[in-house]
mmCIF file of C-alpha atoms in Angstrom:
data_model
loop_
_atom_site.group_PDB
_atom_site.id
_atom_site.type_symbol
_atom_site.label_atom_id
_atom_site.label_comp_id
_atom_site.label_asym_id
_atom_site.label_seq_id
_atom_site.Cartn_x
_atom_site.Cartn_y
_atom_site.Cartn_z
ATOM 1 C CA SER H 1 78.531 113.881 62.795
ATOM 2 C CA ARG H 2 77.704 116.491 65.754
ATOM 3 C CA LEU H 3 77.287 114.700 69.033
ATOM 4 C CA GLY H 4 77.896 111.590 67.270
ATOM 5 C CA ILE H 5 74.179 111.476 65.384
ATOM 6 C CA SER H 6 74.074 110.683 61.939
ATOM 7 C CA GLU H 7 72.797 112.665 59.167
ATOM 8 C CA PRO H 8 70.112 110.073 58.391
ATOM 9 C CA SER H 9 68.820 110.390 61.910
ATOM 10 C CA ILE H 10 68.975 114.108 61.792
ATOM 11 C CA GLY H 11 66.738 113.969 58.793
ATOM 12 C CA ALA H 12 64.365 111.602 60.581
ATOM 13 C CA LEU H 13 64.083 113.426 63.696
ATOM 14 C CA LEU H 14 63.237 116.792 61.687
ATOM 15 C CA SER H 15 60.712 114.280 59.493
ATOM 16 C CA PHE H 16 58.930 113.592 62.927
ATOM 17 C CA LEU H 17 59.033 116.796 64.477
ATOM 18 C CA GLY H 18 57.672 117.975 61.180
ATOM 19 C CA GLN H 19 54.952 115.905 61.196
ATOM 20 C CA LEU H 20 53.904 116.703 64.732
ATOM 21 C CA GLU H 21 53.939 120.534 63.718
ATOM 22 C CA TYR H 22 51.141 119.219 61.358
ATOM 23 C CA ARG H 23 49.107 117.286 63.418
ATOM 24 C CA CYS H 24 49.267 120.362 65.891
ATOM 25 C CA ALA H 25 48.290 122.848 63.330
ATOM 26 C CA GLY H 26 51.243 124.698 63.538
ATOM 27 C CA ARG H 27 51.199 125.251 67.405
ATOM 28 C CA LEU H 28 53.521 122.634 68.496
ATOM 29 C CA TRP H 29 56.001 124.962 70.095
ATOM 30 C CA ALA H 30 53.026 126.917 72.116
ATOM 31 C CA ARG H 31 53.744 127.963 75.245
ATOM 32 C CA PHE H 32 52.427 125.122 78.074
ATOM 33 C CA ARG H 33 51.918 125.430 81.923
ATOM 34 C CA ARG H 34 54.221 123.667 84.347
ATOM 35 C CA ASP H 35 53.723 123.929 88.179
ATOM 36 C CA GLY H 36 51.651 126.757 87.700
ATOM 37 C CA GLU H 37 53.851 128.810 85.590
ATOM 38 C CA SER H 38 53.988 129.536 82.132
ATOM 39 C CA VAL H 39 57.113 127.791 79.952
ATOM 40 C CA THR H 40 58.486 128.462 76.759
ATOM 41 C CA PRO H 41 59.920 125.257 74.867
ATOM 42 C CA GLN H 42 63.290 125.217 74.847
ATOM 43 C CA ALA H 43 63.486 122.474 72.210
ATOM 44 C CA PRO H 44 63.910 125.023 69.346
ATOM 45 C CA GLN H 45 66.748 126.727 70.270
ATOM 46 C CA HIS H 46 68.616 123.572 70.842
ATOM 47 C CA LEU H 47 67.459 122.424 67.454
ATOM 48 C CA CYS H 48 68.813 125.327 65.942
ATOM 49 C CA ALA H 49 72.349 124.919 67.760
ATOM 50 C CA LEU H 50 71.956 121.584 66.362
ATOM 51 C CA ALA H 51 71.665 122.847 62.950
ATOM 52 C CA ARG H 52 73.926 125.677 62.893
ATOM 53 C CA GLY H 53 76.355 125.872 60.577
ATOM 54 C CA VAL H 54 75.540 122.731 58.468
ATOM 55 C CA PRO H 55 73.488 123.593 55.362
ATOM 56 C CA ALA H 56 71.512 120.337 55.061
ATOM 57 C CA ARG H 57 70.435 120.433 58.708
ATOM 58 C CA VAL H 58 69.414 124.425 58.275
ATOM 59 C CA ASP H 59 67.316 123.716 55.561
ATOM 60 C CA GLY H 60 65.720 120.761 56.654
ATOM 61 C CA LEU H 61 64.564 122.528 60.288
ATOM 62 C CA VAL H 62 63.355 125.370 58.000
ATOM 63 C CA THR H 63 61.311 123.314 55.485
ATOM 64 C CA LYS H 64 60.616 120.568 57.202
ATOM 65 C CA VAL H 65 59.650 122.038 60.910
ATOM 66 C CA PHE H 66 59.929 125.720 61.250
ATOM 67 C CA ALA H 67 58.010 126.919 58.259
ATOM 68 C CA HIS H 68 55.234 125.158 59.241
ATOM 69 C CA SER H 69 54.802 126.751 62.598
ATOM 70 C CA VAL H 70 51.891 129.565 63.407
ATOM 71 C CA ILE H 71 53.908 130.357 66.496
ATOM 72 C CA LEU H 72 56.762 131.637 64.807
ATOM 73 C CA ARG H 73 54.995 132.676 62.060
ATOM 74 C CA GLU H 74 51.988 134.998 63.297
ATOM 75 C CA PRO H 75 53.657 137.748 64.899
ATOM 76 C CA PHE H 76 55.550 138.806 61.664
ATOM 77 C CA ARG H 77 52.598 138.318 59.265
ATOM 78 C CA VAL H 78 50.846 140.825 61.142
ATOM 79 C CA PHE H 79 53.329 143.444 61.383
ATOM 80 C CA PHE H 80 54.086 142.441 57.446
ATOM 81 C CA SER H 81 50.426 143.047 56.740
ATOM 82 C CA ARG H 82 50.211 146.243 58.480
ATOM 83 C CA GLU H 83 53.194 147.587 56.233
ATOM 84 C CA PHE H 84 52.189 145.599 53.091
ATOM 85 C CA ASP H 85 50.710 148.393 51.291
ATOM 86 C CA THR H 86 53.556 150.737 52.314
ATOM 87 C CA TYR H 87 55.809 148.066 51.036
ATOM 88 C CA VAL H 88 54.321 147.814 47.830
ATOM 89 C CA LYS H 89 54.490 151.440 47.033
ATOM 90 C CA ALA H 90 57.927 151.311 47.975
ATOM 91 C CA ALA H 91 58.884 148.650 45.282
ATOM 92 C CA GLY H 92 56.746 150.579 42.561
ATOM 93 C CA PRO H 93 54.597 149.888 39.820
ATOM 94 C CA CYS H 94 57.278 148.640 37.368
ATOM 95 C CA TYR H 95 57.746 145.517 39.929
ATOM 96 C CA PHE H 96 53.910 145.043 41.328
ATOM 97 C CA GLY H 97 52.102 146.392 38.385
ATOM 98 C CA ASP H 98 51.180 145.244 35.317
ATOM 99 C CA ASN H 99 51.884 147.048 31.891
ATOM 100 C CA ASN H 100 49.498 149.788 32.747
ATOM 101 C CA GLY H 101 51.492 150.652 35.828
ATOM 102 C CA GLU H 102 48.647 149.648 37.985
ATOM 103 C CA ILE H 103 49.075 147.436 40.653
ATOM 104 C CA CYS H 104 48.352 143.730 39.983
ATOM 105 C CA ASP H 105 44.747 142.830 41.560
ATOM 106 C CA ASN H 106 45.791 139.451 43.142
ATOM 107 C CA LYS H 107 47.262 141.170 46.301
ATOM 108 C CA ALA H 108 46.393 138.265 48.735
ATOM 109 C CA GLN H 109 48.329 135.763 46.725
ATOM 110 C CA MET H 110 51.254 138.124 46.247
ATOM 111 C CA LYS H 111 51.323 138.999 50.052
ATOM 112 C CA LEU H 112 51.356 135.089 51.101
ATOM 113 C CA ASP H 113 54.295 134.377 48.422
ATOM 114 C CA HIS H 114 56.516 137.188 50.002
ATOM 115 C CA LEU H 115 55.361 136.195 53.160
ATOM 116 C CA LEU H 116 56.295 132.771 53.081
ATOM 117 C CA ALA H 117 59.832 133.646 51.312
ATOM 118 C CA MET H 118 60.397 136.207 54.244
ATOM 119 C CA CYS H 119 59.877 133.579 56.764
ATOM 120 C CA GLY H 120 62.066 131.273 55.323
ATOM 121 C CA GLU H 121 64.855 133.205 55.077
ATOM 122 C CA LEU H 122 64.291 135.076 58.776
ATOM 123 C CA LEU H 123 64.452 131.585 59.650
ATOM 124 C CA ARG H 124 67.568 130.904 58.549
ATOM 125 C CA VAL H 125 69.031 134.127 60.515
ATOM 126 C CA ALA H 126 67.329 133.183 63.596
ATOM 127 C CA ILE H 127 68.868 129.945 63.434
ATOM 128 C CA GLU H 128 72.503 131.085 63.030
ATOM 129 C CA VAL H 129 72.197 134.142 65.628
ATOM 130 C CA ASP H 130 71.511 132.581 68.829
ATOM 131 C CA SER H 131 70.393 136.234 70.390
ATOM 132 C CA CYS H 132 67.625 135.911 68.337
ATOM 133 C CA PHE H 133 66.471 133.745 71.412
ATOM 134 C CA GLY H 134 66.863 136.490 73.687
ATOM 135 C CA SER H 135 63.121 136.773 74.000
ATOM 136 C CA ASP H 136 61.169 134.777 76.707
ATOM 137 C CA HIS H 137 58.435 134.253 73.891
ATOM 138 C CA LEU H 138 59.296 132.260 70.323
ATOM 139 C CA SER H 139 56.632 134.378 68.791
ATOM 140 C CA ASP H 140 59.287 137.290 68.528
ATOM 141 C CA LEU H 141 61.786 134.959 67.163
ATOM 142 C CA LEU H 142 61.250 136.350 63.365
ATOM 143 C CA LEU H 143 60.730 139.734 64.474
ATOM 144 C CA LEU H 144 64.072 139.798 66.444
ATOM 145 C CA ALA H 145 65.835 138.286 63.490
ATOM 146 C CA LEU H 146 64.666 141.009 61.225
ATOM 147 C CA SER H 147 66.043 143.710 63.895
ATOM 148 C CA GLN H 148 69.225 141.703 63.316
ATOM 149 C CA LEU H 149 69.370 142.655 60.116
ATOM 150 C CA ALA H 150 67.794 146.347 60.432
ATOM 151 C CA HIS H 151 71.090 146.797 62.712
ATOM 152 C CA ASP H 152 73.804 145.253 59.975
ATOM 153 C CA GLU H 153 73.845 146.655 56.429
ATOM 154 C CA ALA H 154 76.211 144.319 55.443
ATOM 155 C CA HIS H 155 74.425 141.015 56.355
ATOM 156 C CA PRO H 156 74.221 138.587 53.308
ATOM 157 C CA ALA H 157 70.643 138.198 54.373
ATOM 158 C CA ARG H 158 69.533 141.011 53.189
ATOM 159 C CA GLU H 159 70.589 140.336 49.793
ATOM 160 C CA ARG H 160 68.802 136.793 50.233
ATOM 161 C CA LEU H 161 65.481 138.471 51.225
ATOM 162 C CA CYS H 162 65.596 140.539 48.008
ATOM 163 C CA ALA H 163 66.099 137.842 46.002
ATOM 164 C CA ALA H 164 63.806 135.298 47.904
ATOM 165 C CA CYS H 165 60.874 137.952 46.965
ATOM 166 C CA PHE H 166 61.569 137.759 43.294
ATOM 167 C CA LEU H 167 59.132 138.658 40.414
ATOM 168 C CA THR H 168 59.489 136.208 37.350
ATOM 169 C CA GLU H 169 59.041 137.857 34.073
ATOM 170 C CA GLN H 170 59.072 137.364 30.720
ATOM 171 C CA PHE H 171 60.995 138.998 27.909
ATOM 172 C CA ALA H 172 61.310 138.575 24.242
ATOM 173 C CA PRO H 173 62.795 135.558 22.128
ATOM 174 C CA SER H 174 66.651 136.004 21.432
ATOM 175 C CA SER H 175 68.930 133.689 19.653
ATOM 176 C CA SER H 176 69.594 131.809 23.018
ATOM 177 C CA PHE H 177 65.721 130.480 22.948
ATOM 178 C CA PRO H 178 64.149 128.829 20.212
ATOM 179 C CA PRO H 179 62.154 131.147 18.127
ATOM 180 C CA GLY H 180 58.828 132.221 19.468
ATOM 181 C CA ARG H 181 59.171 131.295 22.715
ATOM 182 C CA PRO H 182 60.165 133.993 25.439
ATOM 183 C CA GLY H 183 62.595 133.854 28.235
ATOM 184 C CA LEU H 184 62.450 134.057 31.709
ATOM 185 C CA ARG H 185 63.985 135.981 34.299
ATOM 186 C CA ARG H 186 63.888 136.695 38.186
ATOM 187 C CA ARG H 187 63.735 140.387 39.218
ATOM 188 C CA SER H 188 64.685 140.595 43.213
ATOM 189 C CA LEU H 189 62.831 142.789 45.541
ATOM 190 C CA PRO H 190 63.865 146.689 45.231
ATOM 191 C CA GLU H 191 66.202 147.301 48.297
ATOM 192 C CA PRO H 192 63.483 150.260 49.087
ATOM 193 C CA ALA H 193 60.800 147.758 49.717
ATOM 194 C CA LEU H 194 62.824 145.692 52.228
ATOM 195 C CA ARG H 195 63.509 149.489 53.903
ATOM 196 C CA VAL H 196 60.144 149.541 54.503
ATOM 197 C CA LEU H 197 60.348 146.489 56.690
ATOM 198 C CA LEU H 198 63.765 147.286 58.386
ATOM 199 C CA ASP H 199 63.003 150.879 59.422
#
């Protein structure tokens, strides 16, 4: 394995860092003072380099460590909250609405679900694209990843973002389902809603 570190050892390291992140209330990667200067932790960038190109490591870094980070998530949360009403309108009532075309009442849960799904995919982009660490502030990481997608219309993560923000809907029973049991299918986020964030 890379650098001679075994996969179980990397898994244990990520679990340990995830526990630290939890104990630090999501602020493990906050800037700190050293010799009177404010310093950005370099560990996240090194962890990304260690995980890059190895799907199991990327998944572990996202789900065990970075997904719990308030430092990484907060600026994107603020941006997403500001654009959310426009985002919902762009998706249309056929996606976010009920049978009468009215927008669903539970917007807070809807917003949280989509926020977490987008953060997960943007973290994967940031891990794979080293230039996302171009800012001296780790809090810019997800916004830089989003900018990366805005400038690359062919990037596969654009499709993954839409798929991650899925809607589960029921449809009538068919021959492939037992009588009386509806089927379930996922509907990906409409492209116009994603463009609200990318534009």
